[in-house]
Amino acid sequence: SHETADIRERLAGARRMAELIDALLKLSRAGQAALARRPVDLAALARAAFEELRPPERDIELCIGDLPRVEGD
């Protein structure tokens, strides 16, 4: 029913909000830790972020050009 779908959407939104809050807490703690620099492949990082955030119901093509490797933490 429409009410069931609405409840499922709200629960999914609440779960996503909890994940975002957890990520913000981790980020705030990361600012207190010492940096551990290492090489980062920006293209691989962009692809991983895209796959994590891509809506499953959408057929989206991502084209990533050459990106540099950088030092990061």
C-alpha positions as a Markdown table, in Angstrom:
| # | Residue | x | y | z |
|---|---|---|---|---|
| 1 | Ser | 0.0 | 0.0 | 0.0 |
| 2 | His | 0.9 | 3.7 | -0.2 |
| 3 | Glu | 1.4 | 3.9 | 3.5 |
| 4 | Thr | 3.8 | 0.9 | 3.6 |
| 5 | Ala | 5.9 | 2.4 | 0.8 |
| 6 | Asp | 6.0 | 5.8 | 2.6 |
| 7 | Ile | 7.1 | 4.1 | 5.8 |
| 8 | Arg | 9.9 | 2.2 | 3.9 |
| 9 | Glu | 11.1 | 5.4 | 2.3 |
| 10 | Arg | 11.2 | 7.1 | 5.7 |
| 11 | Leu | 13.1 | 4.2 | 7.2 |
| 12 | Ala | 15.6 | 4.2 | 4.4 |
| 13 | Gly | 16.1 | 7.9 | 4.9 |
| 14 | Ala | 16.6 | 7.5 | 8.6 |
| 15 | Arg | 19.2 | 4.8 | 7.9 |
| 16 | Arg | 21.0 | 7.0 | 5.5 |
| 17 | Met | 20.9 | 9.9 | 8.0 |
| 18 | Ala | 22.4 | 7.6 | 10.6 |
| 19 | Glu | 25.2 | 6.6 | 8.2 |
| 20 | Leu | 25.9 | 10.3 | 7.5 |
| 21 | Ile | 26.1 | 11.1 | 11.2 |
| 22 | Asp | 28.5 | 8.2 | 11.8 |
| 23 | Ala | 30.6 | 9.4 | 8.9 |
| 24 | Leu | 30.7 | 13.0 | 10.3 |
| 25 | Leu | 31.7 | 11.6 | 13.7 |
| 26 | Lys | 34.6 | 9.6 | 12.2 |
| 27 | Leu | 35.6 | 12.7 | 10.2 |
| 28 | Ser | 35.7 | 14.8 | 13.4 |
| 29 | Arg | 37.9 | 12.2 | 15.1 |
| 30 | Ala | 40.2 | 12.0 | 12.1 |
| 31 | Gly | 41.1 | 15.6 | 12.6 |
| 32 | Gln | 42.6 | 14.7 | 15.9 |
| 33 | Ala | 44.8 | 11.9 | 14.6 |
| 34 | Ala | 48.3 | 12.2 | 13.1 |
| 35 | Leu | 48.4 | 12.2 | 9.3 |
| 36 | Ala | 49.5 | 9.0 | 7.6 |
| 37 | Arg | 50.3 | 10.1 | 4.0 |
| 38 | Arg | 50.2 | 7.5 | 1.2 |
| 39 | Pro | 49.7 | 7.5 | -2.5 |
| 40 | Val | 46.1 | 7.9 | -3.6 |
| 41 | Asp | 44.7 | 7.0 | -7.1 |
| 42 | Leu | 42.1 | 9.8 | -7.6 |
| 43 | Ala | 40.5 | 7.9 | -10.5 |
| 44 | Ala | 39.9 | 4.8 | -8.4 |
| 45 | Leu | 38.7 | 6.9 | -5.6 |
| 46 | Ala | 36.2 | 8.7 | -7.8 |
| 47 | Arg | 34.9 | 5.4 | -9.3 |
| 48 | Ala | 34.5 | 3.9 | -5.8 |
| 49 | Ala | 32.6 | 7.0 | -4.6 |
| 50 | Phe | 30.4 | 6.9 | -7.7 |
| 51 | Glu | 29.6 | 3.2 | -7.2 |
| 52 | Glu | 28.7 | 3.8 | -3.6 |
| 53 | Leu | 26.4 | 6.7 | -4.3 |
| 54 | Arg | 24.9 | 5.7 | -7.7 |
| 55 | Pro | 21.1 | 5.0 | -7.4 |
| 56 | Pro | 20.6 | 1.4 | -8.3 |
| 57 | Glu | 17.4 | 2.2 | -10.3 |
| 58 | Arg | 19.4 | 4.6 | -12.6 |
| 59 | Asp | 21.6 | 3.5 | -15.5 |
| 60 | Ile | 24.3 | 6.1 | -15.3 |
| 61 | Glu | 27.6 | 6.1 | -17.2 |
| 62 | Leu | 30.6 | 7.7 | -15.6 |
| 63 | Cys | 33.5 | 8.8 | -17.7 |
| 64 | Ile | 36.7 | 9.7 | -15.8 |
| 65 | Gly | 39.7 | 11.2 | -17.6 |
| 66 | Asp | 43.3 | 10.9 | -16.5 |
| 67 | Leu | 43.7 | 12.0 | -12.9 |
| 68 | Pro | 47.0 | 12.4 | -11.0 |
| 69 | Arg | 48.1 | 10.2 | -8.2 |
| 70 | Val | 48.5 | 12.4 | -5.1 |
| 71 | Glu | 49.6 | 12.0 | -1.5 |
| 72 | Gly | 46.7 | 11.8 | 1.0 |
| 73 | Asp | 45.5 | 10.5 | 4.3 |
